[in-house]
Coordinates of C-alpha atoms in Angstrom, one line a residue:
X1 CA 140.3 -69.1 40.1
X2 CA 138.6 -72.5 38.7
X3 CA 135.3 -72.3 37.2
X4 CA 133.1 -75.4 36.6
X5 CA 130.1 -76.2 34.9
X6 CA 128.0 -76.7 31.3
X7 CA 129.0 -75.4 27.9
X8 CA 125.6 -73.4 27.7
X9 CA 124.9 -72.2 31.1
X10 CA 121.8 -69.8 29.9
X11 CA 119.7 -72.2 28.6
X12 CA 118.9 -71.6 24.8
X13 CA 121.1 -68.3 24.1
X14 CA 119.6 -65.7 21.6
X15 CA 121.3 -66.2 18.1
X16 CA 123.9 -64.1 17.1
X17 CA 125.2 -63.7 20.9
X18 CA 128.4 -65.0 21.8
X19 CA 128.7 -66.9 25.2
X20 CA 131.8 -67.6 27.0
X21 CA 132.2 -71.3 28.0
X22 CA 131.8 -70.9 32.1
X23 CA 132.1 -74.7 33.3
X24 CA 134.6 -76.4 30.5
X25 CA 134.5 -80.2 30.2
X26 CA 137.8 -82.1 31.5
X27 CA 140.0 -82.3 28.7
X28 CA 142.4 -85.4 27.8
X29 CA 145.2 -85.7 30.3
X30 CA 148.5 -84.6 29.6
X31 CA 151.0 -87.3 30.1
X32 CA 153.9 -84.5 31.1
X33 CA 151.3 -83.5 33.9
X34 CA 150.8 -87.0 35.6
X35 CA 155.1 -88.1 35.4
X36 CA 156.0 -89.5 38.5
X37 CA 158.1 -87.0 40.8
X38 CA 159.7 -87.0 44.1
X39 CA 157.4 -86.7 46.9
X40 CA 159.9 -85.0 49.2
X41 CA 160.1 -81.9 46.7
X42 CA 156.9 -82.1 45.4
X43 CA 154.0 -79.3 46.0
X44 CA 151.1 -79.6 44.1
X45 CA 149.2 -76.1 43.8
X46 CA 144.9 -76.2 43.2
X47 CA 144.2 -73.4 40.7
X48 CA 145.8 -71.8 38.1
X49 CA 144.5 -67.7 39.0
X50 CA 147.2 -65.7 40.1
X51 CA 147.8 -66.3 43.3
X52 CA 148.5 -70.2 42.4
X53 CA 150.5 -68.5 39.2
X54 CA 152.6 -66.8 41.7
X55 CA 152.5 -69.5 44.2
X56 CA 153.7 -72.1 41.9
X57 CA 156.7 -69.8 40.7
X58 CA 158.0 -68.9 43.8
X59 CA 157.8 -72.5 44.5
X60 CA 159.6 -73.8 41.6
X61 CA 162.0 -71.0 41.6
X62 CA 162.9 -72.7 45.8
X63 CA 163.8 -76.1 43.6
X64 CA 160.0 -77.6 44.2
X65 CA 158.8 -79.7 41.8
X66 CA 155.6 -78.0 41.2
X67 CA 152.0 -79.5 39.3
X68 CA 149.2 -76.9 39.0
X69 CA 145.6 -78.2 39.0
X70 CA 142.8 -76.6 38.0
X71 CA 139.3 -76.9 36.1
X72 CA 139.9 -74.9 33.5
X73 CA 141.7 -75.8 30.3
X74 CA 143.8 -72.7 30.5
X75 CA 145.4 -70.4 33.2
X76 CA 144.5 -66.9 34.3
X77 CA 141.6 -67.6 36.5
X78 CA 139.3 -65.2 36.3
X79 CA 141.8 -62.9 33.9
X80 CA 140.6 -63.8 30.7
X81 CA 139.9 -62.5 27.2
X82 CA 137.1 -63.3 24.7
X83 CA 137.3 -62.4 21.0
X84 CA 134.4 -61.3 19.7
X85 CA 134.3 -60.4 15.3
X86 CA 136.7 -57.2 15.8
X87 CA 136.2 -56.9 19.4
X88 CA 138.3 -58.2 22.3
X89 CA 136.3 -58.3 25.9
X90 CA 137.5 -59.6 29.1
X91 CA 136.0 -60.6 32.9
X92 CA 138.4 -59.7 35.3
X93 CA 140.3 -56.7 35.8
X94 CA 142.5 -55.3 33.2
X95 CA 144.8 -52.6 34.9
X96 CA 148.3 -53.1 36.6
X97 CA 150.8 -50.5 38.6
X98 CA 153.5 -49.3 36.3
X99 CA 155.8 -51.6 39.3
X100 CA 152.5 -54.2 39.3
X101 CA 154.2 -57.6 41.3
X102 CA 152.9 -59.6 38.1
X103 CA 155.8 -58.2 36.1
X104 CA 158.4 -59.5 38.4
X105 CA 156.9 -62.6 37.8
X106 CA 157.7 -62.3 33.9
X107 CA 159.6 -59.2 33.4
X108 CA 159.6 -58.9 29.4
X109 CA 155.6 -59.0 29.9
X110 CA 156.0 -55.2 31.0
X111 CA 156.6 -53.8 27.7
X112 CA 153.7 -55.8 26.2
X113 CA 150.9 -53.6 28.5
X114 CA 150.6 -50.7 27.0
X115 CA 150.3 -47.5 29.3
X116 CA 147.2 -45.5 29.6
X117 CA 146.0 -42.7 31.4
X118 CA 142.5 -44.2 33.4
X119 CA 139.7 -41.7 33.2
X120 CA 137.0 -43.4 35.9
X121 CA 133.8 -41.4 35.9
X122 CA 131.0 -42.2 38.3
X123 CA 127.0 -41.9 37.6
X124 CA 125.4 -39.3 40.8
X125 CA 121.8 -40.2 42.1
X126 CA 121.1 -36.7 39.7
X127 CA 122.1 -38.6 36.8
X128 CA 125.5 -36.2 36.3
X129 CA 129.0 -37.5 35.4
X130 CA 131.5 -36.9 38.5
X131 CA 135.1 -37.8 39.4
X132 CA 135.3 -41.4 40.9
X133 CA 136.7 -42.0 43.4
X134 CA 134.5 -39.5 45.5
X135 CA 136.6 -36.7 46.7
X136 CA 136.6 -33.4 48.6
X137 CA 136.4 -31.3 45.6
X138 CA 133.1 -32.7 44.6
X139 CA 131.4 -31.5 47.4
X140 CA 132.2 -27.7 46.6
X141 CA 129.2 -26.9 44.0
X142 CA 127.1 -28.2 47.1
X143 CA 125.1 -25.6 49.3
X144 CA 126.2 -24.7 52.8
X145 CA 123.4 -25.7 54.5
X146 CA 124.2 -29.6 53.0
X147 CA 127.9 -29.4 54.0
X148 CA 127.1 -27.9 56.9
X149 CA 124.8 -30.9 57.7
X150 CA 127.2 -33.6 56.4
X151 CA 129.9 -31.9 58.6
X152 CA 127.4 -32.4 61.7
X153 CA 126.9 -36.3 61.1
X154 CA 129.9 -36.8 60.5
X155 CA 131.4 -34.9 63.6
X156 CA 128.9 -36.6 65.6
X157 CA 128.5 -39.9 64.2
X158 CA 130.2 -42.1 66.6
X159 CA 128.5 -40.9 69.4
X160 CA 125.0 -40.5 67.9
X161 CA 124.9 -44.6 66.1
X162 CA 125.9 -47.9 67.4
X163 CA 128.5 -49.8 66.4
X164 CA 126.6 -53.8 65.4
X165 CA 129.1 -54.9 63.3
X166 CA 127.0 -53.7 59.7
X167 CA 128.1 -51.9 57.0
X168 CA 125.2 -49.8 57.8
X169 CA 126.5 -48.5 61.3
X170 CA 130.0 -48.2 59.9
X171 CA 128.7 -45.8 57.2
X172 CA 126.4 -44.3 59.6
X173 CA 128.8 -43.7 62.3
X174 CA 131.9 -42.3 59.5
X175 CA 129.7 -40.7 57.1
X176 CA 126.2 -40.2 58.7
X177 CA 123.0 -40.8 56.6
X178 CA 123.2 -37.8 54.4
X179 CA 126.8 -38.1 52.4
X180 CA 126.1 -41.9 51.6
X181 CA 122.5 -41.2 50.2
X182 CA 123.5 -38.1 48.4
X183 CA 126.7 -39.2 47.1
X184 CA 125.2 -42.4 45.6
X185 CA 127.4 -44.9 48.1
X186 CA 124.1 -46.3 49.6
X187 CA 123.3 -47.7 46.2
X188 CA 127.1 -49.1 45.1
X189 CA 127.0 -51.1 48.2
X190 CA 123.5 -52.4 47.7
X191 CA 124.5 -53.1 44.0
X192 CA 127.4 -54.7 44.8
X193 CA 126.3 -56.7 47.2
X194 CA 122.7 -57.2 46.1
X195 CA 121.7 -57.6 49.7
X196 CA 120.8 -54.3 52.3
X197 CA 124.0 -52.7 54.2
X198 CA 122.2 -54.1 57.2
X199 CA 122.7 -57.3 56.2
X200 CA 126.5 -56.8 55.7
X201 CA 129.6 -56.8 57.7
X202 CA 131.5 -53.8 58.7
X203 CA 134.7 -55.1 57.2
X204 CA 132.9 -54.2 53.9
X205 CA 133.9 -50.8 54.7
X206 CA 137.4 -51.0 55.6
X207 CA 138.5 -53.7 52.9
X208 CA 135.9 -52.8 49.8
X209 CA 135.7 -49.0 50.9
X210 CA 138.9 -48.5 51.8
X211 CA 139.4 -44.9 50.1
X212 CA 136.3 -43.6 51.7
X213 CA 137.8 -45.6 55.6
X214 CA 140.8 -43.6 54.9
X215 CA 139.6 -40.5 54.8
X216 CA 136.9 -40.6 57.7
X217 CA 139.3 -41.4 60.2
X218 CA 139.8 -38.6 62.4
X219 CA 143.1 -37.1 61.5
X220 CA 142.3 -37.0 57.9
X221 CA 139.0 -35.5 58.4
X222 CA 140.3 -32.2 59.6
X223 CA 142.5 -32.4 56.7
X224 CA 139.3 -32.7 54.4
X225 CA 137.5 -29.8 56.1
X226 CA 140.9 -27.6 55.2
X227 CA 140.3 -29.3 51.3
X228 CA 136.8 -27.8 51.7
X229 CA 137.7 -24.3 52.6
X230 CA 139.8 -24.1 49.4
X231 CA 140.0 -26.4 46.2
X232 CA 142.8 -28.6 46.4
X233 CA 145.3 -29.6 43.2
X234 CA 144.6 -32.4 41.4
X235 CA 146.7 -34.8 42.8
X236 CA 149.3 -36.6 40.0
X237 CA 148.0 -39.7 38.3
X238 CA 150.2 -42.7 39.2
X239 CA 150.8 -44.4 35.5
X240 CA 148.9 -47.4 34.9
X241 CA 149.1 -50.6 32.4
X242 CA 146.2 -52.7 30.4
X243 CA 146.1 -55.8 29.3
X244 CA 147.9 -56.7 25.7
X245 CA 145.9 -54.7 23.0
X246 CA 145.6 -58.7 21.9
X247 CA 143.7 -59.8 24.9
X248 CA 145.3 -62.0 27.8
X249 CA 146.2 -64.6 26.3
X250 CA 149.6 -62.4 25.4
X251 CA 150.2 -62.9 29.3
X252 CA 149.0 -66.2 30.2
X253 CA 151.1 -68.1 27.1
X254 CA 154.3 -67.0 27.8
X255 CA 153.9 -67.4 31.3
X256 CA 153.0 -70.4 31.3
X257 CA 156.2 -71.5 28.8
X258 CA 158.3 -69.2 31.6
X259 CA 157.2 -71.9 34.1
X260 CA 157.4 -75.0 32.4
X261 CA 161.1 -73.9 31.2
X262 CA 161.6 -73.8 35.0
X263 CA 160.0 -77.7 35.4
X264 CA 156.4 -76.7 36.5
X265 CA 153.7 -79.0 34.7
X266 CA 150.1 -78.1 34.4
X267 CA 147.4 -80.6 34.4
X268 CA 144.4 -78.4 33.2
X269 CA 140.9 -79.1 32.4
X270 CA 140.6 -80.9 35.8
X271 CA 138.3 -80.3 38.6
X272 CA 139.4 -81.3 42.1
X273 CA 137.2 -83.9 43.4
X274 CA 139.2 -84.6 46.6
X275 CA 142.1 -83.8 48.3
X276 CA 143.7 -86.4 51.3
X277 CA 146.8 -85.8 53.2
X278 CA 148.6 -88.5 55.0
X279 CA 151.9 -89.2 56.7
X280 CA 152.8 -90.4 52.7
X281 CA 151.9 -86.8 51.9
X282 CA 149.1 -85.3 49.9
X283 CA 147.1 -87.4 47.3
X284 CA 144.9 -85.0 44.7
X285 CA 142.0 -86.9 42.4
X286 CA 141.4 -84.1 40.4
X287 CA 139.3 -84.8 36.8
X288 CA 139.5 -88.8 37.3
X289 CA 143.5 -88.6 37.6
X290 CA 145.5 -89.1 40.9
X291 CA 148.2 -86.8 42.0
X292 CA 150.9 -87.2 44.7
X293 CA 153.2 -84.5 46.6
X294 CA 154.5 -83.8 49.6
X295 CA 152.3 -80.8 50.2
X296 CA 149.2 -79.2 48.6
X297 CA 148.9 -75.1 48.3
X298 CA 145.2 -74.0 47.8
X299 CA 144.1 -71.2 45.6
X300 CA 141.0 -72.2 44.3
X301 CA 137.2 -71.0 45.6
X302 CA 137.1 -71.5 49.5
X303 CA 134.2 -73.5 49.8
X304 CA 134.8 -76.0 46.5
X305 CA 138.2 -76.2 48.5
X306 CA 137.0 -77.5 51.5
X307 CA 134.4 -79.2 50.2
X308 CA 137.6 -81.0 48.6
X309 CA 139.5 -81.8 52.0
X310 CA 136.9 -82.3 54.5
X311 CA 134.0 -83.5 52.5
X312 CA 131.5 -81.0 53.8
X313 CA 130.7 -77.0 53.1
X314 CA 132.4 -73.9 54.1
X315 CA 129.0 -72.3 55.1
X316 CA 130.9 -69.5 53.3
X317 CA 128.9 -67.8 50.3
X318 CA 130.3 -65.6 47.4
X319 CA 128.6 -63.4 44.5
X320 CA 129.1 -64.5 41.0
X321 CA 130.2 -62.0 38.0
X322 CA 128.4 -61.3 35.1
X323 CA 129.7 -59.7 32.8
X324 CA 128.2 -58.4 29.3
X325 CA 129.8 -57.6 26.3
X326 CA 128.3 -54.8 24.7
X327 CA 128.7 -52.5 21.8
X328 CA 127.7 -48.9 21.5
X329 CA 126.9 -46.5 18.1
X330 CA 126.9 -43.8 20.8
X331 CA 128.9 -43.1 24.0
X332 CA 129.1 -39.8 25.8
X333 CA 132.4 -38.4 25.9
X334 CA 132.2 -37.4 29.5
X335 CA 131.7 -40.6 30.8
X336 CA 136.1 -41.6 30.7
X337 CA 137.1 -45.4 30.3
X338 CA 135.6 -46.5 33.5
X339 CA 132.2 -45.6 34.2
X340 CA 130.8 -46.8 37.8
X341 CA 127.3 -46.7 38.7
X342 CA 126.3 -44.9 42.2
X343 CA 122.8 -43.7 40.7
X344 CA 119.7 -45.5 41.8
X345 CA 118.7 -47.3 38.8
X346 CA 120.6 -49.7 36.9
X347 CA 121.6 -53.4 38.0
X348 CA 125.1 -52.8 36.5
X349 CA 128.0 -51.5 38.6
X350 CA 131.1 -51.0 36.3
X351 CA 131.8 -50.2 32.5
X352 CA 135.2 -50.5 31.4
X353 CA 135.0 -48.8 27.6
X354 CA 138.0 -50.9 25.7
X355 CA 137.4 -48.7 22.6
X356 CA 138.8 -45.4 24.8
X357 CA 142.2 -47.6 26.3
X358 CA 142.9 -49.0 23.1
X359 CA 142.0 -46.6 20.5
X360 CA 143.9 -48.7 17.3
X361 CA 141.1 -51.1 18.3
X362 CA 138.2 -48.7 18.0
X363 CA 136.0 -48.7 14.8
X364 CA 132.5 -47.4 13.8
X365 CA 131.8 -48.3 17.1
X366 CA 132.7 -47.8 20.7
X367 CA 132.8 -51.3 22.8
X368 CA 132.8 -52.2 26.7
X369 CA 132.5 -55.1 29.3
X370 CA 129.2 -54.3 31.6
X371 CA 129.3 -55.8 35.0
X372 CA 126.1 -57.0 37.3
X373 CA 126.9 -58.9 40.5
X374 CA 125.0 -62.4 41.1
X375 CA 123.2 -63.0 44.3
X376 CA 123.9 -66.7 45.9
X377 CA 121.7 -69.0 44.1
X378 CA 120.9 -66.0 41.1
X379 CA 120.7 -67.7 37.7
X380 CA 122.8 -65.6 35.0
X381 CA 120.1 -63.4 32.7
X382 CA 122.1 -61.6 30.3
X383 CA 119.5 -60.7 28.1
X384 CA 117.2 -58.9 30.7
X385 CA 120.5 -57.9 32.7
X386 CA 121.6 -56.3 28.8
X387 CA 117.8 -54.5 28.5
X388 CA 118.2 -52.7 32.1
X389 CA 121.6 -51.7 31.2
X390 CA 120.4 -50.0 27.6
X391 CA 117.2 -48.5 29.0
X392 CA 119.1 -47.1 32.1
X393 CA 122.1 -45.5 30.0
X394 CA 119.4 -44.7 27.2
X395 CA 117.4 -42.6 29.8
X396 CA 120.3 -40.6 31.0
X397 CA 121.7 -39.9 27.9
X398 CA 124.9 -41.5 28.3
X399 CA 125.0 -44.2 25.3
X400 CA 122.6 -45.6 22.5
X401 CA 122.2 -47.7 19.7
X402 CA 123.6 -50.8 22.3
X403 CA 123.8 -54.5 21.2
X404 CA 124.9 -57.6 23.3
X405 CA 127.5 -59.0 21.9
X406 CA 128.5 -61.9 24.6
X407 CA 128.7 -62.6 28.0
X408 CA 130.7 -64.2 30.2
X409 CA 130.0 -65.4 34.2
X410 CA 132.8 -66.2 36.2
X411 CA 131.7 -67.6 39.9
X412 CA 132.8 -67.1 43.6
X413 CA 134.0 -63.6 41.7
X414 CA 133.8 -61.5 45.2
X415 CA 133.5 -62.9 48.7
X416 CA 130.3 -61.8 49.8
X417 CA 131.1 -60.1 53.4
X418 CA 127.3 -61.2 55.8
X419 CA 127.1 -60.1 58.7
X420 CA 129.9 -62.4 61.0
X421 CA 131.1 -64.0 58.2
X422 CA 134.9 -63.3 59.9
X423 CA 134.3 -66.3 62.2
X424 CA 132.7 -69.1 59.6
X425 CA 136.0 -67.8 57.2
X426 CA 138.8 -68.4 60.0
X427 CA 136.6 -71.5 61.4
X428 CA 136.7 -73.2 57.9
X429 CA 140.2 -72.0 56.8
X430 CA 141.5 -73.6 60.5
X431 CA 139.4 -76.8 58.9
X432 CA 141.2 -76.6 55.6
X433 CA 144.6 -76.5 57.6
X434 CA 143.9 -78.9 60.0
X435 CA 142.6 -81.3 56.9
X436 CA 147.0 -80.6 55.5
X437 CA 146.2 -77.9 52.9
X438 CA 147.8 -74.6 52.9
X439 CA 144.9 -71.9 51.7
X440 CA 146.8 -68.9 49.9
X441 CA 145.4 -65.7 48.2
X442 CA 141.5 -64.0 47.3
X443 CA 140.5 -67.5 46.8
X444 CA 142.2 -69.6 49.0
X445 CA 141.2 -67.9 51.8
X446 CA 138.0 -65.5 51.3
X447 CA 139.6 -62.2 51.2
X448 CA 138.8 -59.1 49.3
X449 CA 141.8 -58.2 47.1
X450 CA 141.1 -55.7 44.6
X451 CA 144.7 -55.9 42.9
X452 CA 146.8 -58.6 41.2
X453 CA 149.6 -57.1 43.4
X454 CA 148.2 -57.4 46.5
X455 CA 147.1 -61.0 45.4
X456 CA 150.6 -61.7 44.7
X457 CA 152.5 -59.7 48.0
X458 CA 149.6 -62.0 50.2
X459 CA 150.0 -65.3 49.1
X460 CA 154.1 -65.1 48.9
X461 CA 153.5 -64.1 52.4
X462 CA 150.9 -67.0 53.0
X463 CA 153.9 -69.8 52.1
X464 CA 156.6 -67.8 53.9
X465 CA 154.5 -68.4 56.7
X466 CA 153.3 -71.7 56.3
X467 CA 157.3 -72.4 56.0
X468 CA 157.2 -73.7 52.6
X469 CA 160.7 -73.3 50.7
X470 CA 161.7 -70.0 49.6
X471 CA 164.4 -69.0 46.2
X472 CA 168.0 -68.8 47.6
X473 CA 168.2 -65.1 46.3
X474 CA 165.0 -62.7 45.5
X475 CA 163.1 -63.6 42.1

């Protein structure tokens, strides 16, 4: 993911408060970047986030001579680390599968991670700490008469509400209007998408609610009213990996080194102005410099993309990330080391608690990365966004004694699913293709991928497709 902008996108920060540098300026090209190389096996790859990480290793590892562009002056996208005095804060996400696809990537970058076990807690509309994700279990200390009713809408809620396409229907008609409200779902989706569910397309459901999809389809629901009738066993935890204790930098260096050993050159610090493609091939200006390959992969921001090969907008929108570095003289203990938000105050939507996944790190006090989704056109306010987030966790209990330490935005975080949005997506990604350039990955092509793997398992599948070259044996 490529982020552009100013060095101080807040206006005058308070003193003593960190901020990240959101939009860097284009640094001094790198000769090695710019060599000339042979059109016929070149592939030049827009954005330096994992899927163009992965894109440009399968490619190079097929004989390509690869050249990854991208705004900022360092790779990772929207993976990246911030050291703040003795604390280490990141935007992005921070987990990986004990098998995650990044590893196969760079397999000695495994034993870096170390393994935790992820405790995720979830704020209720009664302010109480419960299990997150939702599940069966949690509805057991509820009376009968409520079950009995969420049993009814949900029995009956295909029949009883339409089906228009909105995330509100699709709740309505798998959940009914009782187990969203009470559960606190009705007030994740609204935070998370800082618009109303009826302005929001059903996909939403399937590709952002995918937990709560599975388990409302019909099969599994008679399976959940069995759960209900008797507790079930906690189900095993799968093992899960962070980040280095050292922040990401430990994974972005030595991948990077991995891929120039293997002839890929980076030409960072450049923002793609325009992208043409011509019988000749494809012809980048990116940060003032020219580029030439045979073909061009994009995994940058959908719309900055097409505004790059056809000249005009996607009429796609996405949700910036804000994300606030706080520290804390007080934390409950209940709360785990990811703390979501389904109660009805609070702009924030995720805590991740660093001091609890990497306890050599913690000191007198406990410190986290507090996430608030942007609405299209929102101008970042950490400070008020920090003063919600203390006086709601204050009020419940949950933390105190709270200082901003930094903050960090990263833009086009999360595609932001309006209502129809399928249509503009495939129309402009059809105009991307038609324009020569292959659109790969969350970026590249407006998808919701919550993982790195998933990132990684789509956009391989993306240039298999596209017929791009593939390795002679598996990497």
């Amino acid at each position: 993911m490529s982020g552009r902008g100013t060095d101080a996108p807040f206006g005058a920060a308070r003193r003593g408060i960190a901020t990240m540098v959101v939009h860097p300026q284009p640094v001094q090209p790198d000769p090695a970047a710019t060599a000339q190389i042979r059109p016929s096996e070149a592939v030049i790859v827009l954005g330096a986030g994992i899927a163009g990480i992965s894109a440009a290793d399968r490619l190079a590892r097929a004989g390509c001579a690869v050249t990854v562009i991208d705004a900022s002056p360092r790779i990772g996208g929207a993976h990246r680390s911030t050291e703040i005095g003795p604390y280490t804060f990141d935007a992005g996400s921070i987990f990986y599968e004990e098998e995650a696809a990044i590893f196969s990537l760079l397999p000695s970058l495994r034993e870096t991670c170390p393994a935790v076990r992820r405790v995720q807690r979830r704020i209720a509309p009664d302010g109480s700490l419960r299990h997150y994700p939702l599940e069966p279990r949690d509805l057991l200390a509820w009376p009968r008469a409520r079950l009995a009713r969420i049993a009814a809408e949900m029995a009956t809620g295909r029949l009883r509400h339409r089906d228009d396409g909105t995330l509100r229907a699709a709740m309505n008609r798998r959940l009914g209007r009782a187990l969203p409200a009470w559960t606190g779902l009705d007030h994740y989706a609204m935070r998370f998408n800082r618009m109303a569910p009826e302005r929001i397309d059903a996909a939403f459901f399937v590709d952002r609610m995918a937990f709560v999809e599975r388990r409302t389809r019909w099969r599994a629901l008679a399976a959940w009213g069995w759960g209900l009738a008797r507790p079930p066993a906690p189900a095993p935890r799968a093992p899960l990996r962070v980040r280095p204790a050292e922040g990401f930098d430990r994974v972005w260096t030595p991948m990077r080194a991995a891929l120039e050993a293997r002839g890929v050159r980076f030409a960072l610090g450049r923002p793609v102005e325009a992208v043409t493609i011509s019988d000749s091939g494809a012809c980048v200006t990116a940060g003032g410099e020219t580029f030439r390959a045979a073909r061009a992969v994009g995994a940058m921001p959908i719309d900055a993309l097409h505004r790059a090969a056809t000249g005009t907008p996607s009429g796609l929108r996405a949700l910036d990330l804000m994300t606030l570095f706080v520290s804390a003289g007080a934390l409950h203990e209940g709360a785990g080391n990811v703390l979501f938000n389904f109660h009805a105050e609070g702009r924030w939507k995720r805590a991740t608690v660093y001091s609890r996944l990497y306890p050599e790190r913690r000191g007198a006090r406990d410190f986290m990365a507090v996430e608030i989704t942007l609405p299209p056109g929102a101008a970042p306010d950490p400070e008020a966004a920090f003063a919600d987030t203390a006086r709601h966790l204050g009020a419940l209990g949950l933390a105190g004694d709270l200082r901003l330490e930094g903050v960090d935005v990263i833009e086009s975080a999360y595609p932001l699913y309006e209502l129809g949005f399928a249509a503009t997506r495939d129309a402009a990604i059809a105009r991307i293709v038609a324009a020569g350039v292959i659109p790969v990955g969350r970026q590249g092509r407006f998808d919701y991928l919550p993982t790195s793997s998933g990132v990684i398992r789509r956009t391989l599948s993306q240039l298999d497709r596209a017929g791009l070259p593939t390795p002679a044996s598996p990497a």
